[in-house]
């Protein structure tokens, strides 16, 4: 659900970590200023990635593989004061705002399983290639290594049946 919208507005790369592929947003700064956040902390792009939208909440799995809602206590966003949004309503159930976050994070987790399968298929088809990124600021060039991307040349060279299969499965 999120990827098509994000890919239209943000540079997306693929990163291998612990022998697993993950999608990453390419972010950075120019002259000490964020390319995505203004001086007042406002997000400048028309798509706010869910990892930021739901923060400081995240999901974790128990040893029994059950999903639980967690909160980053170090975020500075939790308070013992009466002001703010409570986690629970008077009946002890998740408050409506927190319930929306819980549902959104569960959807995100489901989307991640689909994305993982897509990335596995793209790698299996040998459609990934290193993405060399060179950032220039004044007279200094910084090279970013280790990021992969989908090879346009390899995708365009696929037999029609393989291309259509990847497109139908949402990998392209």
Coordinates of N, CA, C and O in Angstrom, one line a residue:
X1 N 0.8 -1.2 0.0 CA 0.0 0.0 0.0 C 0.8 1.3 0.0 O 0.5 2.2 -0.7
X2 N 1.9 1.3 0.8 CA 2.7 2.5 0.9 C 3.7 2.6 -0.2 O 4.0 3.7 -0.7
X3 N 4.3 1.5 -0.7 CA 5.4 1.6 -1.6 C 5.1 2.3 -2.9 O 5.9 3.2 -3.3
X4 N 4.0 2.1 -3.6 CA 3.8 2.8 -4.9 C 3.8 4.3 -4.7 O 4.3 5.1 -5.5
X5 N 3.1 4.8 -3.6 CA 3.0 6.2 -3.3 C 4.4 6.8 -2.9 O 4.8 7.8 -3.4
X6 N 5.2 6.0 -2.1 CA 6.5 6.5 -1.7 C 7.4 6.6 -2.9 O 8.2 7.5 -3.0
X7 N 7.4 5.6 -3.7 CA 8.3 5.5 -4.9 C 8.1 6.6 -5.9 O 9.1 7.0 -6.6
X8 N 6.9 7.2 -5.9 CA 6.7 8.4 -6.8 C 7.3 9.6 -6.2 O 7.6 10.6 -7.0
X9 N 7.6 9.7 -4.9 CA 8.0 10.9 -4.3 C 9.4 10.9 -3.7 O 9.9 11.9 -3.3
X10 N 9.9 9.7 -3.4 CA 11.2 9.5 -2.7 C 12.1 8.6 -3.4 O 11.6 7.6 -4.0
X11 N 13.4 8.8 -3.3 CA 14.3 7.8 -3.9 C 14.4 6.6 -3.0 O 14.6 6.7 -1.8
X12 N 14.1 5.4 -3.5 CA 14.1 4.2 -2.8 C 15.2 3.3 -3.3 O 15.4 3.1 -4.4
X13 N 16.0 2.8 -2.3 CA 17.0 1.8 -2.6 C 16.8 0.5 -1.9 O 15.8 0.3 -1.2
X14 N 17.7 -0.4 -2.2 CA 17.6 -1.8 -1.5 C 18.9 -2.0 -0.8 O 20.0 -1.8 -1.4
X15 N 18.8 -2.4 0.4 CA 20.0 -2.6 1.3 C 20.0 -4.0 1.8 O 19.0 -4.6 2.2
X16 N 21.2 -4.6 1.7 CA 21.4 -6.0 2.3 C 21.9 -5.8 3.7 O 23.0 -5.2 3.9
X17 N 21.2 -6.4 4.6 CA 21.7 -6.4 6.0 C 21.4 -7.8 6.6 O 20.3 -8.3 6.5
X18 N 22.5 -8.3 7.2 CA 22.3 -9.7 7.8 C 21.8 -10.7 6.8 O 20.9 -11.5 7.1
X19 N 22.2 -10.6 5.6 CA 21.8 -11.5 4.4 C 20.4 -11.4 4.1 O 19.8 -12.3 3.6
X20 N 19.7 -10.2 4.4 CA 18.3 -10.0 4.1 C 18.2 -8.7 3.4 O 18.9 -7.7 3.7
X21 N 17.3 -8.6 2.4 CA 17.1 -7.4 1.6 C 16.0 -6.6 2.2 O 15.0 -7.1 2.6
X22 N 16.2 -5.3 2.3 CA 15.2 -4.3 2.8 C 15.2 -3.1 1.9 O 16.2 -2.7 1.4
X23 N 14.0 -2.5 1.7 CA 13.9 -1.2 1.1 C 14.3 -0.1 2.0 O 14.0 -0.2 3.2
X24 N 15.0 0.9 1.5 CA 15.4 2.0 2.3 C 15.1 3.3 1.5 O 15.1 3.3 0.3
X25 N 14.7 4.4 2.2 CA 14.5 5.7 1.6 C 15.9 6.3 1.6 O 16.6 6.3 2.6
X26 N 16.3 6.9 0.5 CA 17.6 7.6 0.4 C 17.3 9.1 0.9 O 16.5 9.8 0.3
X27 N 17.9 9.4 2.0 CA 17.7 10.7 2.6 C 19.1 11.4 2.8 O 20.1 10.7 2.7
X28 N 19.1 12.7 2.9 CA 20.4 13.3 3.1 C 20.2 14.8 3.4 O 19.1 15.3 3.7
X29 N 21.3 15.5 3.4 CA 21.3 16.9 3.7 C 22.2 17.6 2.7 O 23.1 17.0 2.1
X30 N 22.0 18.9 2.6 CA 22.8 19.7 1.7 C 23.2 21.0 2.4 O 22.3 21.6 3.0
X31 N 24.4 21.2 2.5 CA 24.9 22.4 3.3 C 24.3 22.4 4.7 O 23.9 23.4 5.3
X32 N 24.3 21.2 5.3 CA 23.9 21.1 6.7 C 22.4 21.2 6.9 O 21.9 21.2 8.0
X33 N 21.6 21.2 5.8 CA 20.1 21.2 5.9 C 19.5 20.0 5.3 O 19.9 19.5 4.3
X34 N 18.5 19.5 6.0 CA 17.8 18.3 5.5 C 17.1 18.6 4.2 O 16.6 19.7 4.0
X35 N 17.1 17.6 3.3 CA 16.4 17.7 2.1 C 14.9 17.5 2.2 O 14.1 17.7 1.3
X36 N 14.5 16.9 3.3 CA 13.1 16.5 3.5 C 12.4 17.2 4.7 O 11.1 17.1 4.8
X37 N 13.1 17.9 5.5 CA 12.5 18.5 6.7 C 12.9 20.0 6.7 O 14.1 20.3 6.6
X38 N 12.0 20.9 6.9 CA 12.4 22.3 6.9 C 12.9 22.7 8.3 O 12.9 21.9 9.2
X39 N 13.3 24.0 8.5 CA 13.9 24.4 9.7 C 12.9 24.4 10.9 O 13.4 24.4 12.0
X40 N 11.6 24.3 10.6 CA 10.6 24.2 11.7 C 10.2 22.8 12.0 O 9.3 22.5 12.8
X41 N 10.9 21.8 11.4 CA 10.6 20.4 11.6 C 9.4 19.9 10.8 O 9.0 18.8 11.0
X42 N 9.0 20.6 9.8 CA 7.9 20.2 8.9 C 8.4 19.4 7.8 O 9.4 19.7 7.1
X43 N 7.7 18.2 7.5 CA 8.1 17.3 6.4 C 7.7 18.0 5.1 O 6.6 18.5 4.9
X44 N 8.7 18.0 4.2 CA 8.5 18.8 2.9 C 8.0 18.0 1.7 O 7.6 18.6 0.7
X45 N 7.9 16.7 1.8 CA 7.5 15.8 0.7 C 6.1 15.4 1.0 O 5.6 15.3 2.1
X46 N 5.4 15.2 -0.1 CA 3.9 14.9 0.0 C 3.6 13.5 0.5 O 2.5 13.1 0.6
X47 N 4.7 12.7 0.8 CA 4.5 11.4 1.4 C 5.3 11.3 2.7 O 6.6 11.4 2.6
X48 N 4.7 11.1 3.8 CA 5.4 10.8 5.1 C 5.5 9.3 5.3 O 4.5 8.7 5.5
X49 N 6.7 8.7 5.2 CA 6.8 7.3 5.4 C 6.2 6.8 6.7 O 6.3 7.5 7.7
X50 N 5.6 5.7 6.7 CA 4.9 5.2 7.9 C 5.8 5.0 9.1 O 5.4 5.1 10.2
X51 N 7.1 4.7 8.8 CA 8.0 4.6 10.0 C 8.1 5.8 10.8 O 8.3 5.8 12.0
X52 N 7.9 7.0 10.1 CA 7.9 8.3 10.8 C 6.5 8.6 11.3 O 6.3 9.2 12.3
X53 N 5.5 8.3 10.5 CA 4.1 8.6 10.8 C 3.7 7.9 12.1 O 2.9 8.5 12.9
X54 N 4.1 6.7 12.3 CA 3.7 6.0 13.5 C 4.6 6.1 14.7 O 4.3 5.6 15.8
X55 N 5.8 6.7 14.5 CA 6.8 6.8 15.6 C 6.2 7.7 16.7 O 5.5 8.7 16.4
X56 N 6.3 7.4 17.9 CA 7.3 6.5 18.5 C 6.8 5.0 18.8 O 7.3 4.3 19.6
X57 N 5.7 4.7 18.1 CA 5.2 3.3 18.2 C 5.9 2.4 17.2 O 6.1 2.8 16.0
X58 N 6.1 1.1 17.6 CA 6.6 0.1 16.7 C 6.0 -1.2 17.1 O 5.5 -1.4 18.2
X59 N 6.0 -2.2 16.2 CA 5.6 -3.5 16.6 C 6.8 -4.4 16.9 O 7.9 -4.2 16.3
X60 N 6.6 -5.4 17.7 CA 7.6 -6.4 18.0 C 6.9 -7.7 18.1 O 5.7 -7.8 18.3
X61 N 7.7 -8.8 18.0 CA 7.1 -10.1 18.1 C 7.6 -10.8 19.4 O 8.8 -10.7 19.7
X62 N 6.7 -11.5 20.0 CA 7.1 -12.2 21.2 C 7.7 -13.6 20.8 O 7.7 -13.9 19.6
X63 N 8.2 -14.3 21.7 CA 8.7 -15.6 21.4 C 7.7 -16.6 20.8 O 8.0 -17.5 20.0
X64 N 6.4 -16.3 21.1 CA 5.3 -17.1 20.6 C 4.8 -16.5 19.2 O 3.8 -16.9 18.7
X65 N 5.6 -15.6 18.6 CA 5.3 -15.0 17.3 C 4.0 -14.1 17.4 O 3.4 -13.9 16.3
X66 N 3.7 -13.6 18.5 CA 2.5 -12.7 18.7 C 3.0 -11.3 18.5 O 4.1 -10.9 19.1
X67 N 2.3 -10.4 17.8 CA 2.6 -9.0 17.6 C 2.2 -8.2 18.8 O 1.1 -8.4 19.3
X68 N 3.1 -7.4 19.3 CA 2.8 -6.5 20.4 C 3.1 -5.1 20.0 O 4.1 -4.8 19.3
X69 N 2.4 -4.1 20.5 CA 2.6 -2.7 20.3 C 3.6 -2.2 21.3 O 3.4 -2.3 22.5
X70 N 4.7 -1.6 20.9 CA 5.7 -1.0 21.8 C 5.8 0.5 21.5 O 5.4 1.0 20.5
X71 N 6.4 1.1 22.5 CA 6.6 2.6 22.5 C 8.0 2.9 22.9 O 8.5 2.4 23.8
X72 N 8.6 3.8 22.1 CA 10.0 4.2 22.4 C 10.0 5.2 23.5 O 9.7 6.4 23.3
X73 N 10.3 4.7 24.7 CA 10.2 5.6 25.9 C 11.3 6.7 25.8 O 11.1 7.7 26.5
X74 N 12.4 6.5 25.1 CA 13.4 7.5 25.0 C 13.1 8.6 24.0 O 13.9 9.5 23.8
X75 N 11.9 8.5 23.4 CA 11.5 9.5 22.4 C 11.3 10.9 23.0 O 11.3 11.9 22.3
X76 N 11.0 10.9 24.3 CA 10.6 12.2 24.9 C 9.2 12.6 24.7 O 8.8 13.7 25.0
X77 N 8.4 11.7 24.1 CA 7.0 12.0 23.7 C 6.0 11.4 24.7 O 4.8 11.6 24.5
X78 N 6.5 10.7 25.7 CA 5.5 10.2 26.7 C 5.6 11.0 28.0 O 6.7 11.5 28.4
X79 N 4.4 11.2 28.6 CA 4.4 12.1 29.8 C 3.4 11.5 30.8 O 2.4 10.8 30.4
X80 N 3.7 11.7 32.1 CA 2.8 11.3 33.1 C 1.7 12.3 33.4 O 0.8 12.1 34.2
X81 N 1.8 13.4 32.7 CA 0.9 14.5 32.9 C -0.5 14.2 32.3 O -0.6 13.3 31.4
X82 N -1.5 14.9 32.7 CA -2.9 14.6 32.2 C -3.0 15.1 30.7 O -3.7 14.5 30.0
X83 N -2.3 16.1 30.3 CA -2.4 16.6 28.9 C -1.8 15.5 28.0 O -1.0 14.7 28.3
X84 N -2.3 15.6 26.7 CA -1.9 14.7 25.7 C -2.9 13.6 25.4 O -4.0 13.6 26.0
X85 N -2.5 12.6 24.6 CA -3.4 11.5 24.2 C -3.1 10.3 25.1 O -2.0 9.9 25.1
X86 N -4.1 9.8 25.7 CA -3.9 8.6 26.6 C -3.7 7.4 25.7 O -4.3 7.3 24.6
X87 N -3.0 6.4 26.2 CA -2.9 5.1 25.4 C -4.2 4.3 25.5 O -4.5 3.6 24.6
X88 N -4.9 4.4 26.6 CA -6.0 3.6 26.9 C -7.2 4.4 27.2 O -7.1 5.5 27.8
X89 N -8.4 3.9 26.9 CA -9.6 4.7 27.2 C -10.1 4.2 28.6 O -9.4 3.4 29.3
X90 N -11.2 4.7 29.1 CA -11.7 4.5 30.5 C -12.0 3.0 30.7 O -12.0 2.5 31.8
X91 N -12.3 2.3 29.6 CA -12.6 0.8 29.7 C -11.4 0.0 29.6 O -11.5 -1.3 29.7
X92 N -10.2 0.6 29.5 CA -9.0 -0.2 29.5 C -8.6 -0.7 28.1 O -7.6 -1.4 27.9
X93 N -9.4 -0.2 27.1 CA -9.1 -0.6 25.7 C -8.2 0.5 25.1 O -8.1 1.6 25.6
X94 N -7.5 0.1 24.0 CA -6.7 1.1 23.3 C -7.5 2.3 22.9 O -8.6 2.2 22.4
X95 N -7.0 3.5 23.2 CA -7.7 4.8 22.8 C -7.8 4.8 21.3 O -7.0 4.2 20.6
X96 N -8.8 5.5 20.7 CA -9.0 5.5 19.3 C -7.8 5.8 18.5 O -7.5 5.2 17.5
X97 N -7.1 6.9 18.9 CA -5.9 7.3 18.1 C -4.8 6.2 18.2 O -4.1 6.0 17.1
X98 N -4.6 5.6 19.3 CA -3.6 4.5 19.4 C -4.1 3.3 18.6 O -3.3 2.6 18.0
X99 N -5.4 3.0 18.6 CA -5.9 1.9 17.9 C -5.6 2.1 16.4 O -5.3 1.1 15.7
X100 N -5.8 3.3 15.9 CA -5.5 3.6 14.5 C -4.0 3.3 14.2 O -3.6 2.7 13.1
X101 N -3.1 3.6 15.1 CA -1.7 3.4 14.9 C -1.4 1.9 14.9 O -0.7 1.3 14.1
X102 N -2.1 1.1 15.8 CA -2.0 -0.3 15.9 C -2.4 -1.0 14.6 O -1.7 -1.8 14.1
X103 N -3.5 -0.6 14.1 CA -4.0 -1.1 12.8 C -3.0 -0.8 11.7 O -2.7 -1.6 10.9
X104 N -2.6 0.5 11.6 CA -1.7 0.9 10.6 C -0.4 0.1 10.6 O 0.2 -0.3 9.6
X105 N 0.2 -0.1 11.8 CA 1.4 -0.9 12.0 C 1.2 -2.3 11.6 O 2.1 -2.9 11.0
X106 N 0.0 -2.9 11.8 CA -0.2 -4.3 11.4 C -0.3 -4.4 9.9 O 0.2 -5.3 9.3
X107 N -1.0 -3.4 9.3 CA -1.0 -3.3 7.8 C 0.4 -3.2 7.2 O 0.7 -3.8 6.2
X108 N 1.2 -2.3 7.9 CA 2.6 -2.2 7.4 C 3.4 -3.5 7.5 O 4.1 -3.8 6.6
X109 N 3.1 -4.2 8.6 CA 3.8 -5.5 8.7 C 3.4 -6.5 7.6 O 4.2 -7.2 7.1
X110 N 2.1 -6.5 7.3 CA 1.6 -7.3 6.2 C 2.2 -6.9 4.9 O 2.6 -7.8 4.1
X111 N 2.3 -5.6 4.6 CA 2.9 -5.1 3.4 C 4.4 -5.5 3.4 O 4.9 -5.8 2.3
X112 N 5.0 -5.5 4.5 CA 6.5 -5.9 4.6 C 6.7 -7.3 4.1 O 7.7 -7.6 3.4
X113 N 5.8 -8.2 4.5 CA 5.9 -9.6 4.0 C 5.8 -9.7 2.5 O 6.5 -10.5 1.9
X114 N 4.9 -8.9 1.9 CA 4.8 -8.9 0.5 C 6.0 -8.3 -0.2 O 6.6 -8.9 -1.1
X115 N 6.5 -7.2 0.4 CA 7.8 -6.6 -0.1 C 8.9 -7.6 0.0 O 9.7 -7.7 -0.9
X116 N 9.0 -8.3 1.1 CA 10.1 -9.3 1.2 C 10.1 -10.3 0.1 O 11.1 -10.7 -0.4
X117 N 8.9 -10.8 -0.2 CA 8.7 -11.8 -1.3 C 9.1 -11.2 -2.6 O 9.8 -11.9 -3.4
X118 N 8.7 -9.9 -2.8 CA 9.1 -9.2 -4.1 C 10.6 -9.1 -4.2 O 11.2 -9.4 -5.3
X119 N 11.3 -8.7 -3.1 CA 12.7 -8.5 -3.2 C 13.4 -9.9 -3.4 O 14.4 -9.9 -4.2
X120 N 12.9 -10.9 -2.8 CA 13.5 -12.3 -3.0 C 13.4 -12.7 -4.5 O 14.3 -13.2 -5.1
X121 N 12.2 -12.4 -5.1 CA 12.0 -12.7 -6.5 C 12.9 -11.9 -7.4 O 13.5 -12.4 -8.3
X122 N 13.0 -10.6 -7.1 CA 13.9 -9.8 -7.9 C 15.4 -10.3 -7.8 O 16.1 -10.3 -8.9
X123 N 15.8 -10.7 -6.7 CA 17.1 -11.2 -6.5 C 17.3 -12.5 -7.2 O 18.3 -12.8 -7.9
X124 N 16.3 -13.4 -7.1 CA 16.3 -14.7 -7.7 C 16.4 -14.6 -9.3 O 17.1 -15.3 -9.9
X125 N 15.7 -13.5 -9.8 CA 15.8 -13.3 -11.3 C 17.1 -12.5 -11.7 O 17.2 -12.2 -12.8
X126 N 17.9 -12.2 -10.7 CA 19.2 -11.5 -10.9 C 18.9 -10.1 -11.5 O 19.6 -9.7 -12.5
X127 N 17.9 -9.4 -11.0 CA 17.6 -8.1 -11.5 C 18.1 -6.9 -10.7 O 17.8 -5.8 -11.0
X128 N 18.9 -7.2 -9.6 CA 19.4 -6.2 -8.8 C 20.9 -5.9 -9.2 O 21.6 -6.7 -9.6
X129 N 21.2 -4.6 -9.0 CA 22.6 -4.2 -9.3 C 23.0 -3.1 -8.3 O 22.2 -2.5 -7.7
X130 N 24.4 -3.0 -8.1 CA 24.9 -2.0 -7.2 C 24.5 -0.6 -7.7 O 24.4 -0.3 -8.9
X131 N 24.2 0.3 -6.8 CA 23.8 1.7 -7.1 C 24.8 2.6 -6.5 O 24.9 2.8 -5.3
X132 N 25.7 3.1 -7.4 CA 26.8 4.0 -6.9 C 26.2 5.4 -6.8 O 25.7 6.0 -7.8
X133 N 26.3 6.0 -5.6 CA 25.7 7.3 -5.4 C 26.9 8.2 -5.0 O 27.6 7.9 -4.0
X134 N 27.1 9.3 -5.7 CA 28.2 10.2 -5.4 C 27.5 11.6 -5.1 O 26.9 12.1 -5.9
X135 N 27.8 12.0 -3.9 CA 27.2 13.3 -3.5 C 28.3 14.3 -3.5 O 29.4 14.1 -2.9
X136 N 28.0 15.5 -4.1 CA 29.0 16.5 -4.2 C 28.5 17.7 -3.4 O 27.4 18.2 -3.6
X137 N 29.4 18.2 -2.5 CA 29.1 19.4 -1.7 C 30.3 20.2 -1.7 O 31.3 19.8 -1.2
X138 N 30.2 21.4 -2.3 CA 31.4 22.3 -2.5 C 32.4 21.5 -3.3 O 32.2 21.0 -4.4
X139 N 33.6 21.3 -2.7 CA 34.7 20.6 -3.5 C 34.9 19.2 -2.9 O 35.9 18.5 -3.2
X140 N 33.9 18.7 -2.1 CA 34.0 17.4 -1.5 C 33.0 16.4 -2.1 O 31.8 16.8 -2.3
X141 N 33.4 15.2 -2.5 CA 32.5 14.2 -3.1 C 32.5 13.0 -2.1 O 33.5 12.5 -1.7
X142 N 31.3 12.6 -1.7 CA 31.1 11.5 -0.8 C 30.5 10.4 -1.6 O 29.5 10.6 -2.3
X143 N 31.0 9.2 -1.5 CA 30.5 8.0 -2.2 C 29.7 7.2 -1.2 O 30.2 6.8 -0.1
X144 N 28.5 6.8 -1.6 CA 27.6 5.9 -0.8 C 27.7 4.6 -1.5 O 27.4 4.5 -2.7
X145 N 28.1 3.6 -0.7 CA 28.2 2.2 -1.3 C 27.3 1.3 -0.5 O 26.9 1.5 0.6
X146 N 27.0 0.1 -1.2 CA 26.2 -0.9 -0.5 C 24.7 -0.9 -0.8 O 24.0 -1.7 -0.3
X147 N 24.3 0.1 -1.6 CA 22.9 0.2 -1.9 C 22.7 -0.4 -3.3 O 23.5 -0.3 -4.2
X148 N 21.6 -1.2 -3.4 CA 21.2 -1.8 -4.7 C 20.0 -1.1 -5.3 O 19.3 -0.4 -4.6
X149 N 19.8 -1.4 -6.6 CA 18.6 -0.9 -7.3 C 18.2 -2.0 -8.3 O 19.0 -2.9 -8.6
X150 N 17.0 -1.8 -8.8 CA 16.6 -2.7 -9.9 C 17.2 -2.2 -11.2 O 17.2 -1.1 -11.5
X151 N 17.8 -3.2 -11.9 CA 18.5 -2.9 -13.2 C 17.5 -2.7 -14.3 O 16.8 -3.6 -14.7
X152 N 17.4 -1.5 -14.8 CA 16.5 -1.2 -15.9 C 16.8 -2.0 -17.1 O 16.0 -2.6 -17.8
X153 N 18.1 -2.2 -17.4 CA 18.6 -2.9 -18.6 C 18.2 -4.4 -18.4 O 17.7 -5.0 -19.4
X154 N 18.4 -5.0 -17.3 CA 18.0 -6.4 -17.1 C 16.5 -6.6 -17.1 O 16.0 -7.6 -17.7
X155 N 15.7 -5.7 -16.6 CA 14.3 -5.8 -16.6 C 13.8 -5.7 -18.1 O 13.0 -6.5 -18.5
X156 N 14.4 -4.8 -18.8 CA 14.0 -4.6 -20.2 C 14.4 -5.8 -21.1 O 13.9 -6.0 -22.2
X157 N 15.4 -6.6 -20.6 CA 15.8 -7.8 -21.3 C 15.1 -9.0 -21.0 O 15.3 -10.1 -21.6
X158 N 14.2 -9.0 -20.0 CA 13.4 -10.2 -19.6 C 12.5 -10.6 -20.7 O 11.9 -9.8 -21.5
X159 N 12.3 -12.0 -20.8 CA 11.3 -12.5 -21.7 C 9.9 -11.9 -21.2 O 9.7 -11.7 -20.0
X160 N 9.0 -11.7 -22.2 CA 7.7 -11.1 -21.9 C 7.0 -11.9 -20.7 O 6.4 -11.2 -19.8
X161 N 7.0 -13.2 -20.7 CA 6.3 -14.0 -19.7 C 6.9 -13.7 -18.3 O 6.1 -13.5 -17.4
X162 N 8.2 -13.6 -18.2 CA 8.8 -13.3 -16.9 C 8.5 -11.9 -16.5 O 8.2 -11.7 -15.3
X163 N 8.6 -11.0 -17.4 CA 8.2 -9.6 -17.1 C 6.8 -9.5 -16.6 O 6.5 -8.8 -15.5
X164 N 5.9 -10.1 -17.3 CA 4.5 -10.0 -16.9 C 4.2 -10.7 -15.5 O 3.4 -10.2 -14.7
X165 N 4.9 -11.8 -15.2 CA 4.8 -12.5 -14.0 C 5.3 -11.5 -12.8 O 4.6 -11.4 -11.8
X166 N 6.4 -10.9 -13.0 CA 6.9 -9.9 -12.0 C 5.9 -8.8 -11.8 O 5.6 -8.3 -10.7
X167 N 5.4 -8.3 -12.9 CA 4.4 -7.1 -12.8 C 3.1 -7.6 -12.1 O 2.6 -6.9 -11.3
X168 N 2.6 -8.7 -12.5 CA 1.4 -9.3 -11.8 C 1.6 -9.5 -10.3 O 0.7 -9.2 -9.5
X169 N 2.8 -9.9 -9.9 CA 3.1 -10.1 -8.5 C 3.4 -8.9 -7.8 O 3.7 -8.9 -6.6
X170 N 3.4 -7.7 -8.5 CA 3.7 -6.4 -7.8 C 5.2 -6.1 -7.6 O 5.5 -5.1 -6.9
X171 N 6.1 -6.9 -8.2 CA 7.5 -6.6 -8.0 C 8.0 -5.5 -8.9 O 9.1 -4.9 -8.6
X172 N 7.2 -5.1 -9.9 CA 7.6 -4.0 -10.7 C 6.5 -2.9 -10.8 O 5.3 -3.2 -10.6

